[in-house]
Amino acid sequence: NIVYLNGEFLPIEQASISVMDRGFLFADSVYEVIPVYAGRPFRLVQHIERLNRSLNAIRLSLSDLNIQWNDLFSELISQNNLQQGSLYLQVTRGSPSKRDHRLADETQPTVFIKADCLASNSSKTQNEPEALKVITVDDFRWQRCDIKSTGLLANCLARQMAEDQQASEAIFIAGEQVNEGSASNVFIVEQGVIKTPPLSNNILGGITRDLVLEMADNNGWPTEQSSIRLEQLYHADEVWLTSSSREIQPVTQVDDKTIGDGAIGPLWHKIVHEFADFKQRLFSG
Ligand code: PMP
């Protein structure tokens, strides 16, 4: 596995950073996971835009480094012979000489990119869809979930709570309000309308979320970005999770409640069909 670290391409075993790195000490760091299909990054522009929003939000500028993401990704994809998988990209505020809460700006950021072959079975989802069970947990995260920060301890703990109950994901609920999964966005279908919580500080604006809304609009399927209550989630006709690695997955159980009639819903079949077509069109020719 060849990775990119601070201007160099090298085997992962040889890639190392300082123990003073602020990514390590403070999780002072942001990241992206970019799917790769047919050897090409998927929705690259959107991922880079979101990275820039995260960097701005944490007041970290890469302008001195003059990074050409396109070139780095192409090189890494080719060096790893990656066809289907993802790129993991992380930027930290680097390694100052002293541990200090203040955001010293003279340190060089750390830029790390790794190529991963597809581990999940996401491309199989269409042929052999797996209906998921999820749990809900109190949203005990900070109030800037719109930043794609590597400070993911709350997300990891929540995901483990799901795991402990043989569930695939934990959905964060604040009061009565559905926010998002530990690493995914949430959609429900209610009387034919595809609904997802609106963008806010409480959720990460998922690239897959945007794509689902876009595909629904293109097909004239009604969508609504509005807050969703826990009761609505329990009584929805369909529930989906979306993320770059999960793509669009159907949920048929939330806590001890069965969703709809317990079978994967018709709109899910339509949207994944559309998603497959979308990728096909993009990468054919
Ligand atoms: N919310 C959270 C908390 C996430 O970690 C992710 C996955 N990165 C998402 C939503 C989905 O975002 P995307 O579709 O861009 O992968």
PDB file of C-alpha atoms and ligand atoms in Angstrom:
ATOM      1  CA  ASN A   1       0.000   0.000   0.000  1.00  0.00           C
ATOM      2  CA  ILE A   2       1.548   3.272  -1.180  1.00  0.00           C
ATOM      3  CA  VAL A   3       0.363   6.360   0.676  1.00  0.00           C
ATOM      4  CA  TYR A   4       0.903  10.079   0.238  1.00  0.00           C
ATOM      5  CA  LEU A   5       2.375  11.991   3.169  1.00  0.00           C
ATOM      6  CA  ASN A   6       3.549  15.607   3.040  1.00  0.00           C
ATOM      7  CA  GLY A   7       4.774  15.669  -0.534  1.00  0.00           C
ATOM      8  CA  GLU A   8       6.000  12.076  -0.768  1.00  0.00           C
ATOM      9  CA  PHE A   9       4.602   8.791  -2.048  1.00  0.00           C
ATOM     10  CA  LEU A  10       5.870   5.945   0.120  1.00  0.00           C
ATOM     11  CA  PRO A  11       4.954   2.501   1.512  1.00  0.00           C
ATOM     12  CA  ILE A  12       2.612   2.827   4.477  1.00  0.00           C
ATOM     13  CA  GLU A  13       5.149   1.132   6.792  1.00  0.00           C
ATOM     14  CA  GLN A  14       7.529   4.008   6.143  1.00  0.00           C
ATOM     15  CA  ALA A  15       4.966   6.763   6.666  1.00  0.00           C
ATOM     16  CA  SER A  16       5.187   8.369  10.085  1.00  0.00           C
ATOM     17  CA  ILE A  17       4.340  11.633  11.790  1.00  0.00           C
ATOM     18  CA  SER A  18       5.478  13.281  14.993  1.00  0.00           C
ATOM     19  CA  VAL A  19       3.922  12.463  18.378  1.00  0.00           C
ATOM     20  CA  MET A  20       3.585  16.263  18.670  1.00  0.00           C
ATOM     21  CA  ASP A  21       1.175  16.316  15.740  1.00  0.00           C
ATOM     22  CA  ARG A  22      -1.934  18.261  16.734  1.00  0.00           C
ATOM     23  CA  GLY A  23      -4.048  15.671  14.963  1.00  0.00           C
ATOM     24  CA  PHE A  24      -2.775  13.174  17.535  1.00  0.00           C
ATOM     25  CA  LEU A  25      -2.811  15.503  20.568  1.00  0.00           C
ATOM     26  CA  PHE A  26      -6.063  17.417  19.975  1.00  0.00           C
ATOM     27  CA  ALA A  27      -7.828  15.771  17.016  1.00  0.00           C
ATOM     28  CA  ASP A  28      -7.040  19.162  15.448  1.00  0.00           C
ATOM     29  CA  SER A  29      -7.689  17.710  12.068  1.00  0.00           C
ATOM     30  CA  VAL A  30     -10.289  17.165   9.333  1.00  0.00           C
ATOM     31  CA  TYR A  31     -10.790  14.414   6.787  1.00  0.00           C
ATOM     32  CA  GLU A  32     -12.648  13.138   3.737  1.00  0.00           C
ATOM     33  CA  VAL A  33     -13.499   9.694   2.415  1.00  0.00           C
ATOM     34  CA  ILE A  34     -13.873   9.764  -1.355  1.00  0.00           C
ATOM     35  CA  PRO A  35     -15.276   6.726  -3.177  1.00  0.00           C
ATOM     36  CA  VAL A  36     -13.384   5.418  -6.192  1.00  0.00           C
ATOM     37  CA  TYR A  37     -15.336   3.675  -8.931  1.00  0.00           C
ATOM     38  CA  ALA A  38     -13.750   2.420 -12.160  1.00  0.00           C
ATOM     39  CA  GLY A  39     -10.441   3.886 -11.013  1.00  0.00           C
ATOM     40  CA  ARG A  40     -11.871   7.386 -10.694  1.00  0.00           C
ATOM     41  CA  PRO A  41     -12.781   9.484  -7.661  1.00  0.00           C
ATOM     42  CA  PHE A  42     -16.549   9.914  -7.341  1.00  0.00           C
ATOM     43  CA  ARG A  43     -18.032  13.397  -6.736  1.00  0.00           C
ATOM     44  CA  LEU A  44     -14.546  14.799  -6.337  1.00  0.00           C
ATOM     45  CA  VAL A  45     -15.540  18.442  -6.672  1.00  0.00           C
ATOM     46  CA  GLN A  46     -18.116  18.096  -3.909  1.00  0.00           C
ATOM     47  CA  HIS A  47     -15.642  16.354  -1.596  1.00  0.00           C
ATOM     48  CA  ILE A  48     -12.985  19.006  -2.128  1.00  0.00           C
ATOM     49  CA  GLU A  49     -15.531  21.756  -1.540  1.00  0.00           C
ATOM     50  CA  ARG A  50     -16.538  20.149   1.731  1.00  0.00           C
ATOM     51  CA  LEU A  51     -12.882  19.712   2.725  1.00  0.00           C
ATOM     52  CA  ASN A  52     -12.357  23.421   2.122  1.00  0.00           C
ATOM     53  CA  ARG A  53     -15.413  24.242   4.240  1.00  0.00           C
ATOM     54  CA  SER A  54     -14.044  22.065   7.078  1.00  0.00           C
ATOM     55  CA  LEU A  55     -10.598  23.668   6.778  1.00  0.00           C
ATOM     56  CA  ASN A  56     -12.122  27.160   6.872  1.00  0.00           C
ATOM     57  CA  ALA A  57     -14.229  26.245   9.873  1.00  0.00           C
ATOM     58  CA  ILE A  58     -11.148  25.180  11.859  1.00  0.00           C
ATOM     59  CA  ARG A  59      -9.119  28.135  10.516  1.00  0.00           C
ATOM     60  CA  LEU A  60      -6.550  26.018   8.740  1.00  0.00           C
ATOM     61  CA  SER A  61      -5.189  27.220   5.410  1.00  0.00           C
ATOM     62  CA  LEU A  62      -3.342  25.052   2.888  1.00  0.00           C
ATOM     63  CA  SER A  63      -2.760  27.880   0.431  1.00  0.00           C
ATOM     64  CA  ASP A  64       1.020  27.901   1.043  1.00  0.00           C
ATOM     65  CA  LEU A  65       1.256  24.253   0.001  1.00  0.00           C
ATOM     66  CA  ASN A  66      -0.424  24.826  -3.368  1.00  0.00           C
ATOM     67  CA  ILE A  67      -1.818  21.278  -3.421  1.00  0.00           C
ATOM     68  CA  GLN A  68      -3.242  19.871  -6.662  1.00  0.00           C
ATOM     69  CA  TRP A  69      -5.659  17.279  -5.267  1.00  0.00           C
ATOM     70  CA  ASN A  70      -6.501  15.916  -8.704  1.00  0.00           C
ATOM     71  CA  ASP A  71      -2.900  15.062  -9.467  1.00  0.00           C
ATOM     72  CA  LEU A  72      -2.274  13.521  -6.052  1.00  0.00           C
ATOM     73  CA  PHE A  73      -5.375  11.333  -6.274  1.00  0.00           C
ATOM     74  CA  SER A  74      -4.605  10.155  -9.815  1.00  0.00           C
ATOM     75  CA  GLU A  75      -1.060   9.291  -8.850  1.00  0.00           C
ATOM     76  CA  LEU A  76      -2.146   7.400  -5.733  1.00  0.00           C
ATOM     77  CA  ILE A  77      -4.878   5.520  -7.598  1.00  0.00           C
ATOM     78  CA  SER A  78      -2.405   4.495 -10.245  1.00  0.00           C
ATOM     79  CA  GLN A  79       0.408   3.539  -7.822  1.00  0.00           C
ATOM     80  CA  ASN A  80      -2.041   1.328  -5.918  1.00  0.00           C
ATOM     81  CA  ASN A  81      -3.796   0.066  -9.024  1.00  0.00           C
ATOM     82  CA  LEU A  82      -7.086   0.968  -7.355  1.00  0.00           C
ATOM     83  CA  GLN A  83     -10.245   0.219  -9.302  1.00  0.00           C
ATOM     84  CA  GLN A  84     -12.965   0.124  -6.686  1.00  0.00           C
ATOM     85  CA  GLY A  85     -12.562   1.489  -3.185  1.00  0.00           C
ATOM     86  CA  SER A  86     -11.949   4.806  -1.556  1.00  0.00           C
ATOM     87  CA  LEU A  87      -9.411   7.482  -0.736  1.00  0.00           C
ATOM     88  CA  TYR A  88      -8.959   8.529   2.868  1.00  0.00           C
ATOM     89  CA  LEU A  89      -7.636  12.078   3.144  1.00  0.00           C
ATOM     90  CA  GLN A  90      -6.653  13.729   6.409  1.00  0.00           C
ATOM     91  CA  VAL A  91      -5.231  17.176   7.092  1.00  0.00           C
ATOM     92  CA  THR A  92      -3.958  18.136  10.547  1.00  0.00           C
ATOM     93  CA  ARG A  93      -2.560  21.386  11.877  1.00  0.00           C
ATOM     94  CA  GLY A  94       0.875  19.779  12.025  1.00  0.00           C
ATOM     95  CA  SER A  95       3.466  19.444  14.773  1.00  0.00           C
ATOM     96  CA  PRO A  96       4.452  22.558  16.711  1.00  0.00           C
ATOM     97  CA  SER A  97       7.321  22.211  19.215  1.00  0.00           C
ATOM     98  CA  LYS A  98       5.041  22.702  22.190  1.00  0.00           C
ATOM     99  CA  ARG A  99       1.615  21.399  23.184  1.00  0.00           C
ATOM    100  CA  ASP A 100      -0.508  24.523  23.303  1.00  0.00           C
ATOM    101  CA  HIS A 101      -4.240  25.010  22.911  1.00  0.00           C
ATOM    102  CA  ARG A 102      -3.693  28.127  20.808  1.00  0.00           C
ATOM    103  CA  LEU A 103      -3.803  27.576  17.041  1.00  0.00           C
ATOM    104  CA  ALA A 104      -0.226  28.498  16.170  1.00  0.00           C
ATOM    105  CA  ASP A 105      -0.219  29.192  12.452  1.00  0.00           C
ATOM    106  CA  GLU A 106       3.474  28.866  11.660  1.00  0.00           C
ATOM    107  CA  THR A 107       3.406  25.047  11.678  1.00  0.00           C
ATOM    108  CA  GLN A 108       3.233  23.111   8.409  1.00  0.00           C
ATOM    109  CA  PRO A 109       0.006  21.126   8.113  1.00  0.00           C
ATOM    110  CA  THR A 110       0.221  17.347   7.828  1.00  0.00           C
ATOM    111  CA  VAL A 111      -1.418  16.022   4.668  1.00  0.00           C
ATOM    112  CA  PHE A 112      -2.026  12.292   4.436  1.00  0.00           C
ATOM    113  CA  ILE A 113      -3.857  10.275   1.781  1.00  0.00           C
ATOM    114  CA  LYS A 114      -4.408   6.533   1.718  1.00  0.00           C
ATOM    115  CA  ALA A 115      -6.037   4.357  -0.926  1.00  0.00           C
ATOM    116  CA  ASP A 116      -8.294   1.532   0.266  1.00  0.00           C
ATOM    117  CA  CYS A 117      -9.728  -1.298  -1.774  1.00  0.00           C
ATOM    118  CA  LEU A 118     -13.439  -1.768  -1.284  1.00  0.00           C
ATOM    119  CA  ALA A 119     -13.956  -3.553   2.015  1.00  0.00           C
ATOM    120  CA  SER A 120     -17.704  -3.170   2.275  1.00  0.00           C
ATOM    121  CA  ASN A 121     -20.068  -5.140   0.081  1.00  0.00           C
ATOM    122  CA  SER A 122     -21.709  -1.966  -1.127  1.00  0.00           C
ATOM    123  CA  SER A 123     -21.683  -2.860  -4.795  1.00  0.00           C
ATOM    124  CA  LYS A 124     -23.616  -6.000  -3.908  1.00  0.00           C
ATOM    125  CA  THR A 125     -26.342  -4.037  -2.174  1.00  0.00           C
ATOM    126  CA  GLN A 126     -28.467  -3.893  -5.260  1.00  0.00           C
ATOM    127  CA  ASN A 127     -28.433  -7.609  -5.961  1.00  0.00           C
ATOM    128  CA  GLU A 128     -28.514  -8.912  -2.436  1.00  0.00           C
ATOM    129  CA  PRO A 129     -29.814  -6.051  -0.340  1.00  0.00           C
ATOM    130  CA  GLU A 130     -29.323  -6.504   3.349  1.00  0.00           C
ATOM    131  CA  ALA A 131     -31.982  -4.990   5.558  1.00  0.00           C
ATOM    132  CA  LEU A 132     -30.343  -3.355   8.528  1.00  0.00           C
ATOM    133  CA  LYS A 133     -31.207  -3.052  12.160  1.00  0.00           C
ATOM    134  CA  VAL A 134     -30.220   0.231  13.812  1.00  0.00           C
ATOM    135  CA  ILE A 135     -30.525   1.640  17.299  1.00  0.00           C
ATOM    136  CA  THR A 136     -31.080   5.208  18.474  1.00  0.00           C
ATOM    137  CA  VAL A 137     -28.826   6.921  21.021  1.00  0.00           C
ATOM    138  CA  ASP A 138     -28.844  10.292  22.690  1.00  0.00           C
ATOM    139  CA  ASP A 139     -26.762  12.753  20.646  1.00  0.00           C
ATOM    140  CA  PHE A 140     -23.870  13.386  23.016  1.00  0.00           C
ATOM    141  CA  ARG A 141     -21.590  15.046  20.454  1.00  0.00           C
ATOM    142  CA  TRP A 142     -20.406  18.646  20.203  1.00  0.00           C
ATOM    143  CA  GLN A 143     -22.339  21.358  18.373  1.00  0.00           C
ATOM    144  CA  ARG A 144     -20.260  21.539  15.188  1.00  0.00           C
ATOM    145  CA  CYS A 145     -21.132  18.225  13.582  1.00  0.00           C
ATOM    146  CA  ASP A 146     -21.125  20.040  10.220  1.00  0.00           C
ATOM    147  CA  ILE A 147     -17.313  19.995  10.367  1.00  0.00           C
ATOM    148  CA  LYS A 148     -15.805  16.729   9.164  1.00  0.00           C
ATOM    149  CA  SER A 149     -13.444  16.527  12.122  1.00  0.00           C
ATOM    150  CA  THR A 150     -11.455  13.435  13.084  1.00  0.00           C
ATOM    151  CA  GLY A 151     -12.651  13.979  16.672  1.00  0.00           C
ATOM    152  CA  LEU A 152     -14.931  10.975  16.366  1.00  0.00           C
ATOM    153  CA  LEU A 153     -14.835   9.429  19.836  1.00  0.00           C
ATOM    154  CA  ALA A 154     -18.565   9.982  20.440  1.00  0.00           C
ATOM    155  CA  ASN A 155     -19.312   8.490  17.016  1.00  0.00           C
ATOM    156  CA  CYS A 156     -17.109   5.464  17.785  1.00  0.00           C
ATOM    157  CA  LEU A 157     -18.773   4.893  21.169  1.00  0.00           C
ATOM    158  CA  ALA A 158     -22.222   5.145  19.608  1.00  0.00           C
ATOM    159  CA  ARG A 159     -21.293   2.740  16.834  1.00  0.00           C
ATOM    160  CA  GLN A 160     -20.009   0.271  19.419  1.00  0.00           C
ATOM    161  CA  MET A 161     -23.315   0.537  21.338  1.00  0.00           C
ATOM    162  CA  ALA A 162     -25.005  -0.503  18.101  1.00  0.00           C
ATOM    163  CA  GLU A 163     -22.535  -3.346  17.660  1.00  0.00           C
ATOM    164  CA  ASP A 164     -23.209  -4.522  21.230  1.00  0.00           C
ATOM    165  CA  GLN A 165     -26.861  -4.916  20.250  1.00  0.00           C
ATOM    166  CA  GLN A 166     -26.126  -6.636  16.918  1.00  0.00           C
ATOM    167  CA  ALA A 167     -27.166  -3.469  15.092  1.00  0.00           C
ATOM    168  CA  SER A 168     -25.379  -1.880  12.142  1.00  0.00           C
ATOM    169  CA  GLU A 169     -25.608   1.766  13.025  1.00  0.00           C
ATOM    170  CA  ALA A 170     -26.540   4.149  15.829  1.00  0.00           C
ATOM    171  CA  ILE A 171     -28.760   7.113  15.012  1.00  0.00           C
ATOM    172  CA  PHE A 172     -28.224  10.223  17.108  1.00  0.00           C
ATOM    173  CA  ILE A 173     -31.376  11.748  18.579  1.00  0.00           C
ATOM    174  CA  ALA A 174     -31.406  15.159  20.282  1.00  0.00           C
ATOM    175  CA  GLY A 175     -34.528  15.549  22.394  1.00  0.00           C
ATOM    176  CA  GLU A 176     -37.093  14.191  19.949  1.00  0.00           C
ATOM    177  CA  GLN A 177     -35.168  15.188  16.861  1.00  0.00           C
ATOM    178  CA  VAL A 178     -33.453  12.740  14.511  1.00  0.00           C
ATOM    179  CA  ASN A 179     -30.014  14.038  13.520  1.00  0.00           C
ATOM    180  CA  GLU A 180     -27.891  11.438  11.707  1.00  0.00           C
ATOM    181  CA  GLY A 181     -26.086   8.141  12.090  1.00  0.00           C
ATOM    182  CA  SER A 182     -22.646   7.777  13.668  1.00  0.00           C
ATOM    183  CA  ALA A 183     -21.209   7.757  10.128  1.00  0.00           C
ATOM    184  CA  SER A 184     -24.214   8.244   7.865  1.00  0.00           C
ATOM    185  CA  ASN A 185     -27.188  10.456   7.077  1.00  0.00           C
ATOM    186  CA  VAL A 186     -30.773   9.340   7.634  1.00  0.00           C
ATOM    187  CA  PHE A 187     -33.705   9.389   5.214  1.00  0.00           C
ATOM    188  CA  ILE A 188     -37.291   8.344   5.759  1.00  0.00           C
ATOM    189  CA  VAL A 189     -40.126   7.824   3.303  1.00  0.00           C
ATOM    190  CA  GLU A 190     -43.502   9.043   4.510  1.00  0.00           C
ATOM    191  CA  GLN A 191     -46.527   8.770   2.216  1.00  0.00           C
ATOM    192  CA  GLY A 192     -44.324   8.788  -0.848  1.00  0.00           C
ATOM    193  CA  VAL A 193     -42.247  11.783   0.263  1.00  0.00           C
ATOM    194  CA  ILE A 194     -38.481  11.297   0.743  1.00  0.00           C
ATOM    195  CA  LYS A 195     -37.497  13.214   3.868  1.00  0.00           C
ATOM    196  CA  THR A 196     -34.171  13.988   5.519  1.00  0.00           C
ATOM    197  CA  PRO A 197     -33.189  16.427   8.274  1.00  0.00           C
ATOM    198  CA  PRO A 198     -32.144  19.869   6.985  1.00  0.00           C
ATOM    199  CA  LEU A 199     -28.503  20.976   6.921  1.00  0.00           C
ATOM    200  CA  SER A 200     -27.477  22.452  10.261  1.00  0.00           C
ATOM    201  CA  ASN A 201     -24.681  22.329  12.817  1.00  0.00           C
ATOM    202  CA  ASN A 202     -26.192  19.061  14.047  1.00  0.00           C
ATOM    203  CA  ILE A 203     -25.318  16.977  11.014  1.00  0.00           C
ATOM    204  CA  LEU A 204     -22.597  16.500   8.469  1.00  0.00           C
ATOM    205  CA  GLY A 205     -23.778  17.542   5.019  1.00  0.00           C
ATOM    206  CA  GLY A 206     -23.259  14.184   3.321  1.00  0.00           C
ATOM    207  CA  ILE A 207     -22.201  14.047  -0.310  1.00  0.00           C
ATOM    208  CA  THR A 208     -24.381  10.959  -0.721  1.00  0.00           C
ATOM    209  CA  ARG A 209     -27.282  12.808   0.947  1.00  0.00           C
ATOM    210  CA  ASP A 210     -27.013  15.548  -1.680  1.00  0.00           C
ATOM    211  CA  LEU A 211     -26.859  12.985  -4.461  1.00  0.00           C
ATOM    212  CA  VAL A 212     -29.980  11.182  -3.222  1.00  0.00           C
ATOM    213  CA  LEU A 213     -31.888  14.484  -3.114  1.00  0.00           C
ATOM    214  CA  GLU A 214     -30.599  15.339  -6.592  1.00  0.00           C
ATOM    215  CA  MET A 215     -31.588  11.965  -8.076  1.00  0.00           C
ATOM    216  CA  ALA A 216     -35.039  12.145  -6.472  1.00  0.00           C
ATOM    217  CA  ASP A 217     -35.574  15.643  -7.880  1.00  0.00           C
ATOM    218  CA  ASN A 218     -34.475  14.512 -11.337  1.00  0.00           C
ATOM    219  CA  ASN A 219     -37.099  11.792 -11.244  1.00  0.00           C
ATOM    220  CA  GLY A 220     -39.841  13.989  -9.880  1.00  0.00           C
ATOM    221  CA  TRP A 221     -40.005  12.063  -6.601  1.00  0.00           C
ATOM    222  CA  PRO A 222     -41.027  14.506  -3.883  1.00  0.00           C
ATOM    223  CA  THR A 223     -38.396  15.370  -1.279  1.00  0.00           C
ATOM    224  CA  GLU A 224     -38.455  17.404   1.874  1.00  0.00           C
ATOM    225  CA  GLN A 225     -35.595  18.640   4.065  1.00  0.00           C
ATOM    226  CA  SER A 226     -37.297  19.121   7.387  1.00  0.00           C
ATOM    227  CA  SER A 227     -36.755  18.018  10.944  1.00  0.00           C
ATOM    228  CA  ILE A 228     -37.834  14.467  11.709  1.00  0.00           C
ATOM    229  CA  ARG A 229     -39.079  13.329  15.109  1.00  0.00           C
ATOM    230  CA  LEU A 230     -38.232   9.961  16.602  1.00  0.00           C
ATOM    231  CA  GLU A 231     -41.898   8.929  16.345  1.00  0.00           C
ATOM    232  CA  GLN A 232     -41.795   9.637  12.597  1.00  0.00           C
ATOM    233  CA  LEU A 233     -38.714   7.478  12.255  1.00  0.00           C
ATOM    234  CA  TYR A 234     -40.462   4.589  14.027  1.00  0.00           C
ATOM    235  CA  HIS A 235     -43.583   4.929  11.880  1.00  0.00           C
ATOM    236  CA  ALA A 236     -41.935   5.677   8.530  1.00  0.00           C
ATOM    237  CA  ASP A 237     -42.769   3.565   5.485  1.00  0.00           C
ATOM    238  CA  GLU A 238     -39.044   3.271   4.715  1.00  0.00           C
ATOM    239  CA  VAL A 239     -35.797   4.250   6.427  1.00  0.00           C
ATOM    240  CA  TRP A 240     -32.455   4.552   4.609  1.00  0.00           C
ATOM    241  CA  LEU A 241     -28.892   5.323   5.630  1.00  0.00           C
ATOM    242  CA  THR A 242     -26.545   7.053   3.214  1.00  0.00           C
ATOM    243  CA  SER A 243     -22.795   7.530   3.149  1.00  0.00           C
ATOM    244  CA  SER A 244     -19.901   7.296   0.743  1.00  0.00           C
ATOM    245  CA  SER A 245     -19.036   3.829   2.004  1.00  0.00           C
ATOM    246  CA  ARG A 246     -22.555   2.502   2.665  1.00  0.00           C
ATOM    247  CA  GLU A 247     -24.030   4.123  -0.443  1.00  0.00           C
ATOM    248  CA  ILE A 248     -27.805   3.818   0.198  1.00  0.00           C
ATOM    249  CA  GLN A 249     -28.826   1.094   2.635  1.00  0.00           C
ATOM    250  CA  PRO A 250     -32.323   0.064   3.704  1.00  0.00           C
ATOM    251  CA  VAL A 251     -33.234  -0.169   7.385  1.00  0.00           C
ATOM    252  CA  THR A 252     -36.090  -2.404   8.494  1.00  0.00           C
ATOM    253  CA  GLN A 253     -35.693  -2.229  12.246  1.00  0.00           C
ATOM    254  CA  VAL A 254     -35.124   0.783  14.510  1.00  0.00           C
ATOM    255  CA  ASP A 255     -34.711  -0.131  18.199  1.00  0.00           C
ATOM    256  CA  ASP A 256     -37.462  -2.686  18.793  1.00  0.00           C
ATOM    257  CA  LYS A 257     -39.760  -1.261  16.080  1.00  0.00           C
ATOM    258  CA  THR A 258     -40.262  -2.855  12.688  1.00  0.00           C
ATOM    259  CA  ILE A 259     -40.258  -0.348   9.828  1.00  0.00           C
ATOM    260  CA  GLY A 260     -43.273  -0.561   7.517  1.00  0.00           C
ATOM    261  CA  ASP A 261     -44.151  -4.208   6.960  1.00  0.00           C
ATOM    262  CA  GLY A 262     -40.593  -5.292   7.670  1.00  0.00           C
ATOM    263  CA  ALA A 263     -39.640  -5.651   4.008  1.00  0.00           C
ATOM    264  CA  ILE A 264     -37.320  -3.398   2.036  1.00  0.00           C
ATOM    265  CA  GLY A 265     -39.466  -0.656   0.503  1.00  0.00           C
ATOM    266  CA  PRO A 266     -40.207   0.105  -3.171  1.00  0.00           C
ATOM    267  CA  LEU A 267     -38.637   3.574  -3.227  1.00  0.00           C
ATOM    268  CA  TRP A 268     -35.348   2.159  -1.966  1.00  0.00           C
ATOM    269  CA  HIS A 269     -35.289  -0.205  -4.947  1.00  0.00           C
ATOM    270  CA  LYS A 270     -35.918   2.726  -7.267  1.00  0.00           C
ATOM    271  CA  ILE A 271     -33.281   4.980  -5.763  1.00  0.00           C
ATOM    272  CA  VAL A 272     -30.500   2.344  -5.792  1.00  0.00           C
ATOM    273  CA  HIS A 273     -31.389   1.521  -9.370  1.00  0.00           C
ATOM    274  CA  GLU A 274     -31.038   5.206 -10.158  1.00  0.00           C
ATOM    275  CA  PHE A 275     -27.731   5.341  -8.272  1.00  0.00           C
ATOM    276  CA  ALA A 276     -26.360   2.398 -10.263  1.00  0.00           C
ATOM    277  CA  ASP A 277     -27.439   4.113 -13.512  1.00  0.00           C
ATOM    278  CA  PHE A 278     -25.867   7.361 -12.391  1.00  0.00           C
ATOM    279  CA  LYS A 279     -22.473   5.692 -11.826  1.00  0.00           C
ATOM    280  CA  GLN A 280     -22.797   3.736 -15.044  1.00  0.00           C
ATOM    281  CA  ARG A 281     -23.409   6.898 -17.089  1.00  0.00           C
ATOM    282  CA  LEU A 282     -20.540   8.680 -15.399  1.00  0.00           C
ATOM    283  CA  PHE A 283     -17.938   6.000 -15.973  1.00  0.00           C
ATOM    284  CA  SER A 284     -18.947   4.493 -19.275  1.00  0.00           C
ATOM    285  CA  GLY A 285     -16.924   5.842 -22.130  1.00  0.00           C
TER     286      GLY A 285
HETATM  287  N1  PMP B   1     -22.621  11.903   8.853  1.00  0.00           N
HETATM  288  C1  PMP B   1     -21.493  11.500   9.456  1.00  0.00           C
HETATM  289  C2  PMP B   1     -21.307  11.776  10.918  1.00  0.00           C
HETATM  290  C3  PMP B   1     -20.506  10.822   8.721  1.00  0.00           C
HETATM  291  O1  PMP B   1     -19.364  10.442   9.312  1.00  0.00           O
HETATM  292  C4  PMP B   1     -20.739  10.535   7.352  1.00  0.00           C
HETATM  293  C5  PMP B   1     -19.736   9.744   6.563  1.00  0.00           C
HETATM  294  N2  PMP B   1     -18.584  10.472   6.301  1.00  0.00           N
HETATM  295  C6  PMP B   1     -21.921  10.984   6.754  1.00  0.00           C
HETATM  296  C7  PMP B   1     -22.845  11.668   7.544  1.00  0.00           C
HETATM  297  C8  PMP B   1     -22.200  10.751   5.294  1.00  0.00           C
HETATM  298  O2  PMP B   1     -21.417  11.598   4.491  1.00  0.00           O
HETATM  299  P1  PMP B   1     -20.972  11.172   3.016  1.00  0.00           P
HETATM  300  O3  PMP B   1     -22.221  10.815   2.272  1.00  0.00           O
HETATM  301  O4  PMP B   1     -20.325  12.400   2.479  1.00  0.00           O
HETATM  302  O5  PMP B   1     -20.039  10.023   3.152  1.00  0.00           O
END
